[in-house]
mmCIF file of C-alpha atoms in Angstrom:
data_model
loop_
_atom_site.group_PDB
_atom_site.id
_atom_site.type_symbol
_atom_site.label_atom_id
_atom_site.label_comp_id
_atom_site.label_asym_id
_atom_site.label_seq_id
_atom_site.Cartn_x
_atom_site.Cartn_y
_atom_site.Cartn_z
ATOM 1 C CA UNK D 112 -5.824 -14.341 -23.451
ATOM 2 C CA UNK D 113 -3.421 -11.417 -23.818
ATOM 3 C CA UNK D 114 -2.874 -9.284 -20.719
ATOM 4 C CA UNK D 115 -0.098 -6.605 -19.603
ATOM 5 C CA UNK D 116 0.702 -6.472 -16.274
ATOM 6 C CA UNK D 117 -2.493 -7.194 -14.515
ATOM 7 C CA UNK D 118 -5.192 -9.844 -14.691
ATOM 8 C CA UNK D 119 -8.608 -11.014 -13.402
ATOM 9 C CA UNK D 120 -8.672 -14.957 -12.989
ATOM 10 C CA UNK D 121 -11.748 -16.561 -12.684
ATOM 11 C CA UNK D 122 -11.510 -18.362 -8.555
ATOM 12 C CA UNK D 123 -12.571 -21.677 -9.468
ATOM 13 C CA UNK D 124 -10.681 -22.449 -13.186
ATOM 14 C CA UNK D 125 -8.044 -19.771 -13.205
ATOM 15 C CA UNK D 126 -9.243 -18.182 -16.279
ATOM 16 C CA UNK D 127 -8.534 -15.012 -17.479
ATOM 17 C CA UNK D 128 -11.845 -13.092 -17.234
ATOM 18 C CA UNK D 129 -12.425 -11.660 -21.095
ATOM 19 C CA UNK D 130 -14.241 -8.424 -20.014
ATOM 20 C CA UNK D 131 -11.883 -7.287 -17.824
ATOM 21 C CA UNK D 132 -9.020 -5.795 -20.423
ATOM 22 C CA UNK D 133 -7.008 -3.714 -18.784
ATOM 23 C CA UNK D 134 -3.203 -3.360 -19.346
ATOM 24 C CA UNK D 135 -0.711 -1.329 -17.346
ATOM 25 C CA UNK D 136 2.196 0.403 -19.434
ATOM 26 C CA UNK D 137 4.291 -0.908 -16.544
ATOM 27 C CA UNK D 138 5.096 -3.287 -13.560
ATOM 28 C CA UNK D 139 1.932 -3.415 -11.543
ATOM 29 C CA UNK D 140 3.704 -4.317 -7.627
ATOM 30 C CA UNK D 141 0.802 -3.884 -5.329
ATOM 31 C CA UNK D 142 -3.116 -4.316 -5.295
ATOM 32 C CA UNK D 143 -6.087 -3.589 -3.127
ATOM 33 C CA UNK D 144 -9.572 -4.159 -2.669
ATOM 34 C CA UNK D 145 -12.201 -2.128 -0.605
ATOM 35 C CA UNK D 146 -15.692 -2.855 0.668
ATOM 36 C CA UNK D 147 -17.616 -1.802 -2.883
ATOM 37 C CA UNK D 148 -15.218 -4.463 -4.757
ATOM 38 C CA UNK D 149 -13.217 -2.125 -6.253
ATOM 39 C CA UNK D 150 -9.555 -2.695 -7.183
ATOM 40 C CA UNK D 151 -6.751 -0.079 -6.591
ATOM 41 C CA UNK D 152 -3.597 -0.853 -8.865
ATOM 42 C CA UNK D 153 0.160 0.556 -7.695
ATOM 43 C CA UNK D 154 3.222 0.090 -9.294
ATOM 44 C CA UNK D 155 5.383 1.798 -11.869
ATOM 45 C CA UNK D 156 3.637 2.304 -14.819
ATOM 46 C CA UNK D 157 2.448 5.899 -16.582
ATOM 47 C CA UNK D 158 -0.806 4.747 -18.002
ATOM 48 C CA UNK D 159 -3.773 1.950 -17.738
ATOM 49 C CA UNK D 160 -5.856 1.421 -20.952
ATOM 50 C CA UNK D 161 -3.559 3.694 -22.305
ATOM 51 C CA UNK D 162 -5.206 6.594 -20.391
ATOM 52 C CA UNK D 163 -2.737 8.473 -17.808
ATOM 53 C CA UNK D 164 -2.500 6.896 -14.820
ATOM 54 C CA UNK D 165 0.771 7.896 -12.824
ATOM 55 C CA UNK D 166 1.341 4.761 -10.905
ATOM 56 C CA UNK D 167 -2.035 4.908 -8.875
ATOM 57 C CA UNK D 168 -5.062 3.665 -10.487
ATOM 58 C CA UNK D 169 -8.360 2.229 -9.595
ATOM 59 C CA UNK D 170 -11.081 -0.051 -11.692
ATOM 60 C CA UNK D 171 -14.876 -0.053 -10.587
ATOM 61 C CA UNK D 172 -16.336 -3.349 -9.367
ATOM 62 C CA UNK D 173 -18.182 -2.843 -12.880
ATOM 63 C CA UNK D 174 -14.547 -2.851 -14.506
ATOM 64 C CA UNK D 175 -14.217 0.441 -16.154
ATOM 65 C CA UNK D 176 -11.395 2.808 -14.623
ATOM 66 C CA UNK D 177 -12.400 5.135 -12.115
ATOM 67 C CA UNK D 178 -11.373 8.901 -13.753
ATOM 68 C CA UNK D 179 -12.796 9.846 -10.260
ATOM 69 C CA UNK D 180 -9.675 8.936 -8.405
ATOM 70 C CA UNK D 181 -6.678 9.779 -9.788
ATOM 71 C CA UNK D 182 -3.835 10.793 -7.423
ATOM 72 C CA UNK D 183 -0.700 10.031 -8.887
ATOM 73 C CA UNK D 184 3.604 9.772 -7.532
ATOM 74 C CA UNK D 185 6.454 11.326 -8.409
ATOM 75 C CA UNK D 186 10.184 10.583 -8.423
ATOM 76 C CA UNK D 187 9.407 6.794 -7.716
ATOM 77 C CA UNK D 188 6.725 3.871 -7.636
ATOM 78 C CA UNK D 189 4.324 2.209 -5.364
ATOM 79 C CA UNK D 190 5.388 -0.702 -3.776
ATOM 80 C CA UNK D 191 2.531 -1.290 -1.126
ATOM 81 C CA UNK D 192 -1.296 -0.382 -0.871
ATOM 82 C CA UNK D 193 -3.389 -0.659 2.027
ATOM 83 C CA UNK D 194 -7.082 -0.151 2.176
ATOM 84 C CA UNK D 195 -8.509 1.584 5.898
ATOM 85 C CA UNK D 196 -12.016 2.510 6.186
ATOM 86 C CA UNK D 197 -11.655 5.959 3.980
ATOM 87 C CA UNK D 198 -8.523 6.061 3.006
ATOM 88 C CA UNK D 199 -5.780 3.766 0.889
ATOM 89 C CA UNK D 200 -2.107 4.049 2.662
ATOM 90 C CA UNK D 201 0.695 4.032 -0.404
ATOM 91 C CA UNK D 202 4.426 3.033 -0.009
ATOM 92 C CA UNK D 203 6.879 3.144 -2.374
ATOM 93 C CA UNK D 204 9.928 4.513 -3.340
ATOM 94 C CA UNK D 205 8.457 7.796 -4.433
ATOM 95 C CA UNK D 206 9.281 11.659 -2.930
ATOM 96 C CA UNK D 207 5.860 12.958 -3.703
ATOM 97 C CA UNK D 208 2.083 12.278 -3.564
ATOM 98 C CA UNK D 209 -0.085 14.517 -6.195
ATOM 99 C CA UNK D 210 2.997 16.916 -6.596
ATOM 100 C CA UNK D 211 3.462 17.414 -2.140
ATOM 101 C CA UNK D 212 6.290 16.267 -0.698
ATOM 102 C CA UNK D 213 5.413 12.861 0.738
ATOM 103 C CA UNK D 214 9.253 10.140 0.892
ATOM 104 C CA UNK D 215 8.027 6.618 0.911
ATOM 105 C CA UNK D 216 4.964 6.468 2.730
ATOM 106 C CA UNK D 217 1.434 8.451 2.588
ATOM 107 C CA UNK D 218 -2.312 8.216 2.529
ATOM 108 C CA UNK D 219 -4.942 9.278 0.117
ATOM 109 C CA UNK D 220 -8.779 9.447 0.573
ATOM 110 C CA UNK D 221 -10.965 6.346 -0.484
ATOM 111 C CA UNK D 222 -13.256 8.865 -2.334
ATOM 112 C CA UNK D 223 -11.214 11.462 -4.612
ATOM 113 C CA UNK D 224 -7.893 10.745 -3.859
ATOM 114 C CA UNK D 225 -7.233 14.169 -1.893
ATOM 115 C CA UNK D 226 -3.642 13.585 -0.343
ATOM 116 C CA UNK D 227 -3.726 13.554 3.678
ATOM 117 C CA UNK D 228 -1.439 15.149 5.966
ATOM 118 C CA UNK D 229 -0.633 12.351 7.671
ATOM 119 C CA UNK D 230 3.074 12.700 7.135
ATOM 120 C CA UNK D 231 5.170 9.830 9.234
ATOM 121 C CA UNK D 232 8.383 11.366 7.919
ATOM 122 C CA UNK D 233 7.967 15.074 8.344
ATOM 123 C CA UNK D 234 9.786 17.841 8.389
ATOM 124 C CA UNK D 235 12.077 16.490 11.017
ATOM 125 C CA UNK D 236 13.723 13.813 9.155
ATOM 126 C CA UNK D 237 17.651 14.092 10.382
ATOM 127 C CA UNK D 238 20.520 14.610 7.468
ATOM 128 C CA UNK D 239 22.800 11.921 6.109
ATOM 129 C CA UNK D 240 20.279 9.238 6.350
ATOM 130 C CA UNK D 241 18.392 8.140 2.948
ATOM 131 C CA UNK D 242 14.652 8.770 2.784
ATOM 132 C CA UNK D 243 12.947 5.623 3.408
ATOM 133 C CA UNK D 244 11.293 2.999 0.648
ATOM 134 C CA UNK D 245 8.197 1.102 2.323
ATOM 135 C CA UNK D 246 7.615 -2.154 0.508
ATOM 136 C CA UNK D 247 4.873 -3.333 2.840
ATOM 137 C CA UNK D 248 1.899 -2.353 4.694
ATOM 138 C CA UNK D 249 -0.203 -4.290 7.518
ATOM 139 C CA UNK D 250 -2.587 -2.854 10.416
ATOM 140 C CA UNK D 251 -2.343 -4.443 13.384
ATOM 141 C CA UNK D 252 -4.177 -5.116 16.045
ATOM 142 C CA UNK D 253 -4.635 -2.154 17.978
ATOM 143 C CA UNK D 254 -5.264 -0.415 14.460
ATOM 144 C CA UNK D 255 -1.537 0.796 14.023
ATOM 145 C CA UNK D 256 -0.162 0.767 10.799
ATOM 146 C CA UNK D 257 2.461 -2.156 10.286
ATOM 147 C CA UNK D 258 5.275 -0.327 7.459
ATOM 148 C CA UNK D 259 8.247 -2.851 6.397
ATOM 149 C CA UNK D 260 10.958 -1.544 3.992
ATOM 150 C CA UNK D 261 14.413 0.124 3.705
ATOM 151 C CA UNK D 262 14.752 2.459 6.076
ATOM 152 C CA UNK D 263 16.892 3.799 9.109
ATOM 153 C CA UNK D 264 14.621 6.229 10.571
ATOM 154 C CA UNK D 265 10.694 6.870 9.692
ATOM 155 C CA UNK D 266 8.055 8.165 12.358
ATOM 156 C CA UNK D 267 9.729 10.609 13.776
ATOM 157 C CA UNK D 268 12.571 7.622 15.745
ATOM 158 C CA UNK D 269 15.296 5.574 14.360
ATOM 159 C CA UNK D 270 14.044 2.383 13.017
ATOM 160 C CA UNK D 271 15.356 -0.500 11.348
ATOM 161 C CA UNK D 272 13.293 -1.291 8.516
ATOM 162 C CA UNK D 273 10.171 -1.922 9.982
ATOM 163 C CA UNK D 274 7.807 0.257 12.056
ATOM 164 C CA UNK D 275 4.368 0.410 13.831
ATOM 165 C CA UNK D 276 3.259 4.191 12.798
ATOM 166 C CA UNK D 277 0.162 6.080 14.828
ATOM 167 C CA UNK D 278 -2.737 6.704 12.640
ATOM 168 C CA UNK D 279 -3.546 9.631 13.696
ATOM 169 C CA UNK D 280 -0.090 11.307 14.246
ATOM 170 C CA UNK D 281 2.218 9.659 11.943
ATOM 171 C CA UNK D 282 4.677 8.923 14.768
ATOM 172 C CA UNK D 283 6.491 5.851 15.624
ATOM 173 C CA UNK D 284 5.220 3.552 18.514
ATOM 174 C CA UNK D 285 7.796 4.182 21.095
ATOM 175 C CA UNK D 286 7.354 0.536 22.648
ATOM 176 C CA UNK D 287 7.545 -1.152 19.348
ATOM 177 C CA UNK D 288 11.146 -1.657 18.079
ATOM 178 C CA UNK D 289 11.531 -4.355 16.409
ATOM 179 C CA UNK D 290 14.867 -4.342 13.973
ATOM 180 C CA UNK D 291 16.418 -5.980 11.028
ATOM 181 C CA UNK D 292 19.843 -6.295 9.229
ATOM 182 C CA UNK D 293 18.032 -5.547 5.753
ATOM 183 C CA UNK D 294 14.942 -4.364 3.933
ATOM 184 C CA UNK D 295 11.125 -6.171 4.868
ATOM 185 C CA UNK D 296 9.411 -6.915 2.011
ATOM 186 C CA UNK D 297 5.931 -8.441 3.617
ATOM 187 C CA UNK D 298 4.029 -8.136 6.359
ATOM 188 C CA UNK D 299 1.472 -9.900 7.479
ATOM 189 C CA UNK D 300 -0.770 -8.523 11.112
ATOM 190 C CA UNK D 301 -2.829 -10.837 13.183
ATOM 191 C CA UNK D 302 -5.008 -13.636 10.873
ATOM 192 C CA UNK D 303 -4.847 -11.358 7.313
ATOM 193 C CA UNK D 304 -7.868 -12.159 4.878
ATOM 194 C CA UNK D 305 -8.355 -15.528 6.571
ATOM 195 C CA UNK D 306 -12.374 -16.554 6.832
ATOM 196 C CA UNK D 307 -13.894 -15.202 10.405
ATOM 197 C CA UNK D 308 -15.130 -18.886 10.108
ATOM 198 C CA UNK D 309 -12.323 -20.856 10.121
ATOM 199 C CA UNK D 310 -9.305 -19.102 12.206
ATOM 200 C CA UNK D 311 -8.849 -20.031 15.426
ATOM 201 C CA UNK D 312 -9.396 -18.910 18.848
ATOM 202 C CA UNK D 313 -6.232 -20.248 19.882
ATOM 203 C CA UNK D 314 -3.891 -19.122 17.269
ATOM 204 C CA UNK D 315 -2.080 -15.815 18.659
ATOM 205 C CA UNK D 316 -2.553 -12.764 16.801
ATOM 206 C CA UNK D 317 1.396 -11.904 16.136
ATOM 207 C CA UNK D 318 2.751 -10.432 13.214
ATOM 208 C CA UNK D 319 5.138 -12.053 10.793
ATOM 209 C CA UNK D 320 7.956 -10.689 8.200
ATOM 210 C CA UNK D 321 9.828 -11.568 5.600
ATOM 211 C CA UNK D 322 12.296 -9.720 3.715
ATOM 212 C CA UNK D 323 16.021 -10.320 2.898
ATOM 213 C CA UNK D 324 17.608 -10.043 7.105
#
């Protein structure tokens, strides 16, 4: 079955599913899910279905594209989406979110896409250093949001490519300073989208990187 740049596979054969058609005009890099099975698409590409789409996209549980929710980047693409109660965190390599100033990181409302202004790099973000691309997203434990990337300074403190960011402020935990020689590309917080049923009491919940240190 011919698909560009994103799929639906059936879970038990691996199948292409034949009524879901969609095709990105570009490299899809990051998806999400939310509670009403709906699928939000990031990545670089211009248009899905060959309807505008500016690297932000989302398809109904039904599988029709949402023309609902359509916030869009500029200057760069999505690398990372993270679903949180009402709103989807984006990461990327992009300078704005719907045409405001937003370098690498941001967050968008679940229901119409209305940019937040929940800025972790601000206003305050010192010269010579190079805005930040976030390649990864995670929330941890204590509902902090996990960013991993290329970066020397996001949250409002010098970090070293990865960072646990206040939800509420944008700001960088101050006893959370982890560092690495070279960009994170994953993160994964506590026991991910493992069962409920089958992790176990026993098994700290730590988080874990990866990345090219």
């Amino acid at each position: 079955v011919n698909r560009t740049n994103i799929a639906k596979l059936d879970y038990a054969t691996g199948n292409a599913f034949t009524n879901w058609g969609h095709s990105a005009s570009h490299t899809v890099h990051a998806l999400a899910t939310d509670s009403e099975g709906r699928v939000y698409l990031g990545g670089d590409f211009g248009s899905v279905w060959n309807l505008p789409f500016t690297r932000l996209a989302r398809i109904n549980a039904d599988g029709f594209l949402d023309f609902s929710w359509r916030p869009g980047t500029d200057g760069g693409g999505v690398r990372a989406l993270m679903v949180q109660g009402t709103q989807v965190y984006v990461g990327g390599s992009f300078r704005l979110i719907n045409s405001v100033s937003r370098s690498g990181i941001g967050r968008v409302s679940i229901v119409d896409g209305a940019l937040s202004t929940w800025n972790p790099v601000g206003a305050d973000f010192p010269p010579g250093i190079g805005f930040p691309t976030v390649r990864a997203l995670a929330r941890a434990q204590d509902g902090g949001i996990i960013a991993g990337g290329n970066f020397r300074f996001l949250g409002g403190a010098y970090r070293s490519n990865v960072v646990k960011l206040d939800p509420q402020t944008g700001m960088a935990d101050p006893l959370w300073n982890p560092s690495t020689s070279a960009p994170v590309n994953a993160v994964l917080a506590g026991y991910g989208s493992t069962p409920v049923s089958i992790r176990r009491p026993d098994v700290e919940q730590n988080i874990a990187i990866g990345g090219e240190f």
